[in-house]
Amino acid sequence: MSPLVETTGLTAFYGDAQALFGIDFRLDAGEVVAVIGANGAGKSTLLKSLTGLVKVPRDAVRFDGRQVGGLPPGEIVRRGLAMVPEGRRLFPSLSVEENLLMGAFAARTGPWNLERLYRMFPILQDRRRNPGTTLSGGQQQMVAIGRALMSNPRVLLCDELSLGLAPIVIKEIYDALPAITAEGMSIVVVEQDVTVAQRVSRRIVCLQEGRVSLEGASETLTREQISAAYFGL
Ligand code: ATP
């Protein structure tokens, strides 16, 4: 089976500074892959390369068999790749519901709509008229996930969902992932917390200084292997 998302020899630059040095990455249909690594390892840059926020060569990224590297972000969302950005990035002047509806611009059809989202995160229905920014961090993260799901993507790319959240809230957020993959979606999570990453994913990819330093089935990788790949010990 060919991967749903695949990069081959992916390189990425910020001006003259190179951030990714030949990343071979794949995501199969229905799987959850966790991308881990220290600050500055290139995790966010990898996600941004997949969604067109960082320009990369056309043939470096394939989605569903087509070359999509460097396409405009809106075009990539329309094809079915959606991102939950680091720091949630809600629209401050809009209500929860308006923020969610912003995600529906891609007009793809699929299982996700307001009703389905409110069933997964009931607290958002209670707060739907509130400005998004008056919610707690965890609730804002739910809105950010919901907004991405409203585009009915085939692939959800999540950048550091757990940033700044309490462990119990992190668990609540990640507990929603199986309901999402049950709809046939594939997920990439960028995660600093290795324990969380191992728990929620089927496969782990560790980046170090812009290169893949380790890849393997989440349940079989050892702490020692991960530490070595993470810190370059
Ligand atoms: P973090 O956990 O801190 O978000 P990360 O693994 O996501 O780290 P990236 O944000 O992808 O890492 O950064 C990879 C490299 O690219 C780092 O050296 C970083 O300094 C550099 N970089 C990231 N964003 C920019 C930018 N907008 N301009 C210039 N350099 C950048």
PDB file of N, CA, C and O in Angstrom, residues 169-211:
ATOM      1  N   VAL A 169      -5.903  17.616  31.331  1.00  0.00           N
ATOM      2  CA  VAL A 169      -6.484  18.228  30.119  1.00  0.00           C
ATOM      3  C   VAL A 169      -5.831  17.626  28.877  1.00  0.00           C
ATOM      4  O   VAL A 169      -6.492  17.346  27.876  1.00  0.00           O
ATOM      5  N   ILE A 170      -4.529  17.391  28.969  1.00  0.00           N
ATOM      6  CA  ILE A 170      -3.808  16.763  27.851  1.00  0.00           C
ATOM      7  C   ILE A 170      -4.437  15.405  27.547  1.00  0.00           C
ATOM      8  O   ILE A 170      -4.694  15.053  26.394  1.00  0.00           O
ATOM      9  N   LYS A 171      -4.740  14.670  28.617  1.00  0.00           N
ATOM     10  CA  LYS A 171      -5.347  13.346  28.429  1.00  0.00           C
ATOM     11  C   LYS A 171      -6.716  13.482  27.750  1.00  0.00           C
ATOM     12  O   LYS A 171      -7.037  12.736  26.821  1.00  0.00           O
ATOM     13  N   GLU A 172      -7.477  14.458  28.213  1.00  0.00           N
ATOM     14  CA  GLU A 172      -8.817  14.660  27.640  1.00  0.00           C
ATOM     15  C   GLU A 172      -8.728  14.971  26.137  1.00  0.00           C
ATOM     16  O   GLU A 172      -9.497  14.445  25.333  1.00  0.00           O
ATOM     17  N   ILE A 173      -7.762  15.798  25.773  1.00  0.00           N
ATOM     18  CA  ILE A 173      -7.595  16.162  24.360  1.00  0.00           C
ATOM     19  C   ILE A 173      -7.191  14.925  23.546  1.00  0.00           C
ATOM     20  O   ILE A 173      -7.786  14.615  22.517  1.00  0.00           O
ATOM     21  N   TYR A 174      -6.174  14.227  24.033  1.00  0.00           N
ATOM     22  CA  TYR A 174      -5.691  13.070  23.263  1.00  0.00           C
ATOM     23  C   TYR A 174      -6.702  11.930  23.240  1.00  0.00           C
ATOM     24  O   TYR A 174      -6.709  11.131  22.301  1.00  0.00           O
ATOM     25  N   ASP A 175      -7.559  11.863  24.247  1.00  0.00           N
ATOM     26  CA  ASP A 175      -8.585  10.815  24.246  1.00  0.00           C
ATOM     27  C   ASP A 175      -9.567  10.986  23.088  1.00  0.00           C
ATOM     28  O   ASP A 175     -10.318  10.067  22.761  1.00  0.00           O
ATOM     29  N   ALA A 176      -9.576  12.188  22.480  1.00  0.00           N
ATOM     30  CA  ALA A 176     -10.482  12.417  21.342  1.00  0.00           C
ATOM     31  C   ALA A 176      -9.926  11.805  20.051  1.00  0.00           C
ATOM     32  O   ALA A 176     -10.679  11.607  19.093  1.00  0.00           O
ATOM     33  N   LEU A 177      -8.625  11.503  20.028  1.00  0.00           N
ATOM     34  CA  LEU A 177      -8.036  11.061  18.757  1.00  0.00           C
ATOM     35  C   LEU A 177      -8.662   9.782  18.191  1.00  0.00           C
ATOM     36  O   LEU A 177      -8.911   9.705  16.990  1.00  0.00           O
ATOM     37  N   PRO A 178      -8.938   8.768  19.026  1.00  0.00           N
ATOM     38  CA  PRO A 178      -9.535   7.553  18.446  1.00  0.00           C
ATOM     39  C   PRO A 178     -10.870   7.817  17.743  1.00  0.00           C
ATOM     40  O   PRO A 178     -11.164   7.201  16.719  1.00  0.00           O
ATOM     41  N   ALA A 179     -11.654   8.772  18.269  1.00  0.00           N
ATOM     42  CA  ALA A 179     -12.927   9.099  17.608  1.00  0.00           C
ATOM     43  C   ALA A 179     -12.660   9.718  16.237  1.00  0.00           C
ATOM     44  O   ALA A 179     -13.475   9.603  15.321  1.00  0.00           O
ATOM     45  N   ILE A 180     -11.520  10.354  16.111  1.00  0.00           N
ATOM     46  CA  ILE A 180     -11.171  11.003  14.838  1.00  0.00           C
ATOM     47  C   ILE A 180     -10.645   9.972  13.838  1.00  0.00           C
ATOM     48  O   ILE A 180     -11.072   9.928  12.688  1.00  0.00           O
ATOM     49  N   THR A 181      -9.757   9.098  14.298  1.00  0.00           N
ATOM     50  CA  THR A 181      -9.249   8.072  13.381  1.00  0.00           C
ATOM     51  C   THR A 181     -10.348   7.066  13.022  1.00  0.00           C
ATOM     52  O   THR A 181     -10.309   6.466  11.952  1.00  0.00           O
ATOM     53  N   ALA A 182     -11.337   6.920  13.901  1.00  0.00           N
ATOM     54  CA  ALA A 182     -12.447   6.012  13.598  1.00  0.00           C
ATOM     55  C   ALA A 182     -13.209   6.469  12.356  1.00  0.00           C
ATOM     56  O   ALA A 182     -13.867   5.678  11.688  1.00  0.00           O
ATOM     57  N   GLU A 183     -13.091   7.755  12.042  1.00  0.00           N
ATOM     58  CA  GLU A 183     -13.740   8.285  10.834  1.00  0.00           C
ATOM     59  C   GLU A 183     -12.826   8.114   9.612  1.00  0.00           C
ATOM     60  O   GLU A 183     -13.087   8.683   8.558  1.00  0.00           O
ATOM     61  N   GLY A 184     -11.721   7.372   9.802  1.00  0.00           N
ATOM     62  CA  GLY A 184     -10.842   7.091   8.661  1.00  0.00           C
ATOM     63  C   GLY A 184      -9.722   8.092   8.472  1.00  0.00           C
ATOM     64  O   GLY A 184      -8.995   8.038   7.482  1.00  0.00           O
ATOM     65  N   MET A 185      -9.585   8.997   9.432  1.00  0.00           N
ATOM     66  CA  MET A 185      -8.579  10.035   9.274  1.00  0.00           C
ATOM     67  C   MET A 185      -7.202   9.570   9.766  1.00  0.00           C
ATOM     68  O   MET A 185      -7.121   8.735  10.658  1.00  0.00           O
ATOM     69  N   SER A 186      -6.151  10.121   9.197  1.00  0.00           N
ATOM     70  CA  SER A 186      -4.788   9.862   9.677  1.00  0.00           C
ATOM     71  C   SER A 186      -4.300  11.094  10.409  1.00  0.00           C
ATOM     72  O   SER A 186      -4.690  12.211  10.069  1.00  0.00           O
ATOM     73  N   ILE A 187      -3.444  10.881  11.397  1.00  0.00           N
ATOM     74  CA  ILE A 187      -3.041  12.002  12.250  1.00  0.00           C
ATOM     75  C   ILE A 187      -1.524  12.013  12.459  1.00  0.00           C
ATOM     76  O   ILE A 187      -0.909  10.967  12.688  1.00  0.00           O
ATOM     77  N   VAL A 188      -0.951  13.201  12.388  1.00  0.00           N
ATOM     78  CA  VAL A 188       0.433  13.402  12.817  1.00  0.00           C
ATOM     79  C   VAL A 188       0.389  14.310  14.032  1.00  0.00           C
ATOM     80  O   VAL A 188      -0.232  15.385  13.982  1.00  0.00           O
ATOM     81  N   VAL A 189       1.002  13.886  15.130  1.00  0.00           N
ATOM     82  CA  VAL A 189       1.103  14.768  16.292  1.00  0.00           C
ATOM     83  C   VAL A 189       2.565  15.086  16.548  1.00  0.00           C
ATOM     84  O   VAL A 189       3.406  14.196  16.593  1.00  0.00           O
ATOM     85  N   VAL A 190       2.848  16.386  16.656  1.00  0.00           N
ATOM     86  CA  VAL A 190       4.166  16.813  17.124  1.00  0.00           C
ATOM     87  C   VAL A 190       4.046  16.927  18.626  1.00  0.00           C
ATOM     88  O   VAL A 190       3.117  17.555  19.135  1.00  0.00           O
ATOM     89  N   GLU A 191       4.938  16.296  19.340  1.00  0.00           N
ATOM     90  CA  GLU A 191       4.767  16.211  20.790  1.00  0.00           C
ATOM     91  C   GLU A 191       6.124  16.241  21.480  1.00  0.00           C
ATOM     92  O   GLU A 191       7.039  15.501  21.106  1.00  0.00           O
ATOM     93  N   GLN A 192       6.267  17.125  22.470  1.00  0.00           N
ATOM     94  CA  GLN A 192       7.518  17.203  23.249  1.00  0.00           C
ATOM     95  C   GLN A 192       7.581  16.111  24.313  1.00  0.00           C
ATOM     96  O   GLN A 192       8.659  15.665  24.675  1.00  0.00           O
ATOM     97  N   ASP A 193       6.416  15.724  24.806  1.00  0.00           N
ATOM     98  CA  ASP A 193       6.367  14.752  25.901  1.00  0.00           C
ATOM     99  C   ASP A 193       6.403  13.334  25.322  1.00  0.00           C
ATOM    100  O   ASP A 193       5.442  12.860  24.726  1.00  0.00           O
ATOM    101  N   VAL A 194       7.536  12.669  25.531  1.00  0.00           N
ATOM    102  CA  VAL A 194       7.752  11.371  24.906  1.00  0.00           C
ATOM    103  C   VAL A 194       6.761  10.322  25.417  1.00  0.00           C
ATOM    104  O   VAL A 194       6.295   9.465  24.664  1.00  0.00           O
ATOM    105  N   THR A 195       6.434  10.395  26.708  1.00  0.00           N
ATOM    106  CA  THR A 195       5.484   9.420  27.270  1.00  0.00           C
ATOM    107  C   THR A 195       4.131   9.545  26.582  1.00  0.00           C
ATOM    108  O   THR A 195       3.519   8.545  26.191  1.00  0.00           O
ATOM    109  N   VAL A 196       3.683  10.775  26.423  1.00  0.00           N
ATOM    110  CA  VAL A 196       2.415  11.014  25.733  1.00  0.00           C
ATOM    111  C   VAL A 196       2.512  10.531  24.282  1.00  0.00           C
ATOM    112  O   VAL A 196       1.636   9.829  23.774  1.00  0.00           O
ATOM    113  N   ALA A 197       3.613  10.879  23.641  1.00  0.00           N
ATOM    114  CA  ALA A 197       3.796  10.501  22.232  1.00  0.00           C
ATOM    115  C   ALA A 197       3.712   8.989  22.058  1.00  0.00           C
ATOM    116  O   ALA A 197       3.051   8.489  21.147  1.00  0.00           O
ATOM    117  N   GLN A 198       4.368   8.261  22.950  1.00  0.00           N
ATOM    118  CA  GLN A 198       4.361   6.798  22.842  1.00  0.00           C
ATOM    119  C   GLN A 198       2.967   6.220  23.087  1.00  0.00           C
ATOM    120  O   GLN A 198       2.563   5.258  22.462  1.00  0.00           O
ATOM    121  N   ARG A 199       2.238   6.847  24.003  1.00  0.00           N
ATOM    122  CA  ARG A 199       0.916   6.336  24.367  1.00  0.00           C
ATOM    123  C   ARG A 199      -0.097   6.506  23.234  1.00  0.00           C
ATOM    124  O   ARG A 199      -0.925   5.646  22.989  1.00  0.00           O
ATOM    125  N   VAL A 200      -0.014   7.637  22.535  1.00  0.00           N
ATOM    126  CA  VAL A 200      -1.095   7.953  21.597  1.00  0.00           C
ATOM    127  C   VAL A 200      -0.813   7.527  20.155  1.00  0.00           C
ATOM    128  O   VAL A 200      -1.722   7.542  19.327  1.00  0.00           O
ATOM    129  N   SER A 201       0.430   7.138  19.865  1.00  0.00           N
ATOM    130  CA  SER A 201       0.775   6.894  18.454  1.00  0.00           C
ATOM    131  C   SER A 201       1.068   5.429  18.184  1.00  0.00           C
ATOM    132  O   SER A 201       1.361   4.656  19.092  1.00  0.00           O
ATOM    133  N   ARG A 202       1.030   5.075  16.890  1.00  0.00           N
ATOM    134  CA  ARG A 202       1.436   3.730  16.503  1.00  0.00           C
ATOM    135  C   ARG A 202       2.913   3.721  16.132  1.00  0.00           C
ATOM    136  O   ARG A 202       3.606   2.733  16.319  1.00  0.00           O
ATOM    137  N   ARG A 203       3.378   4.857  15.617  1.00  0.00           N
ATOM    138  CA  ARG A 203       4.760   4.938  15.169  1.00  0.00           C
ATOM    139  C   ARG A 203       5.339   6.257  15.630  1.00  0.00           C
ATOM    140  O   ARG A 203       4.623   7.254  15.712  1.00  0.00           O
ATOM    141  N   ILE A 204       6.635   6.226  15.930  1.00  0.00           N
ATOM    142  CA  ILE A 204       7.332   7.440  16.360  1.00  0.00           C
ATOM    143  C   ILE A 204       8.436   7.772  15.372  1.00  0.00           C
ATOM    144  O   ILE A 204       9.159   6.880  14.909  1.00  0.00           O
ATOM    145  N   VAL A 205       8.524   9.055  15.050  1.00  0.00           N
ATOM    146  CA  VAL A 205       9.634   9.553  14.243  1.00  0.00           C
ATOM    147  C   VAL A 205      10.322  10.614  15.091  1.00  0.00           C
ATOM    148  O   VAL A 205       9.676  11.558  15.556  1.00  0.00           O
ATOM    149  N   CYS A 206      11.610  10.430  15.333  1.00  0.00           N
ATOM    150  CA  CYS A 206      12.351  11.406  16.128  1.00  0.00           C
ATOM    151  C   CYS A 206      13.251  12.225  15.198  1.00  0.00           C
ATOM    152  O   CYS A 206      13.962  11.672  14.357  1.00  0.00           O
ATOM    153  N   LEU A 207      13.173  13.543  15.356  1.00  0.00           N
ATOM    154  CA  LEU A 207      14.039  14.427  14.580  1.00  0.00           C
ATOM    155  C   LEU A 207      15.134  14.987  15.463  1.00  0.00           C
ATOM    156  O   LEU A 207      14.918  15.233  16.650  1.00  0.00           O
ATOM    157  N   GLN A 208      16.277  15.164  14.835  1.00  0.00           N
ATOM    158  CA  GLN A 208      17.377  15.822  15.539  1.00  0.00           C
ATOM    159  C   GLN A 208      18.131  16.679  14.542  1.00  0.00           C
ATOM    160  O   GLN A 208      18.598  16.172  13.508  1.00  0.00           O
ATOM    161  N   GLU A 209      18.176  17.961  14.817  1.00  0.00           N
ATOM    162  CA  GLU A 209      18.856  18.917  13.943  1.00  0.00           C
ATOM    163  C   GLU A 209      18.484  18.733  12.481  1.00  0.00           C
ATOM    164  O   GLU A 209      19.343  18.665  11.606  1.00  0.00           O
ATOM    165  N   GLY A 210      17.181  18.612  12.245  1.00  0.00           N
ATOM    166  CA  GLY A 210      16.693  18.591  10.866  1.00  0.00           C
ATOM    167  C   GLY A 210      16.814  17.265  10.143  1.00  0.00           C
ATOM    168  O   GLY A 210      16.599  17.201   8.930  1.00  0.00           O
ATOM    169  N   ARG A 211      17.164  16.206  10.889  1.00  0.00           N
ATOM    170  CA  ARG A 211      17.273  14.876  10.279  1.00  0.00           C
ATOM    171  C   ARG A 211      16.493  13.862  11.115  1.00  0.00           C
ATOM    172  O   ARG A 211      16.323  14.060  12.323  1.00  0.00           O
TER     173      ARG A 211
END
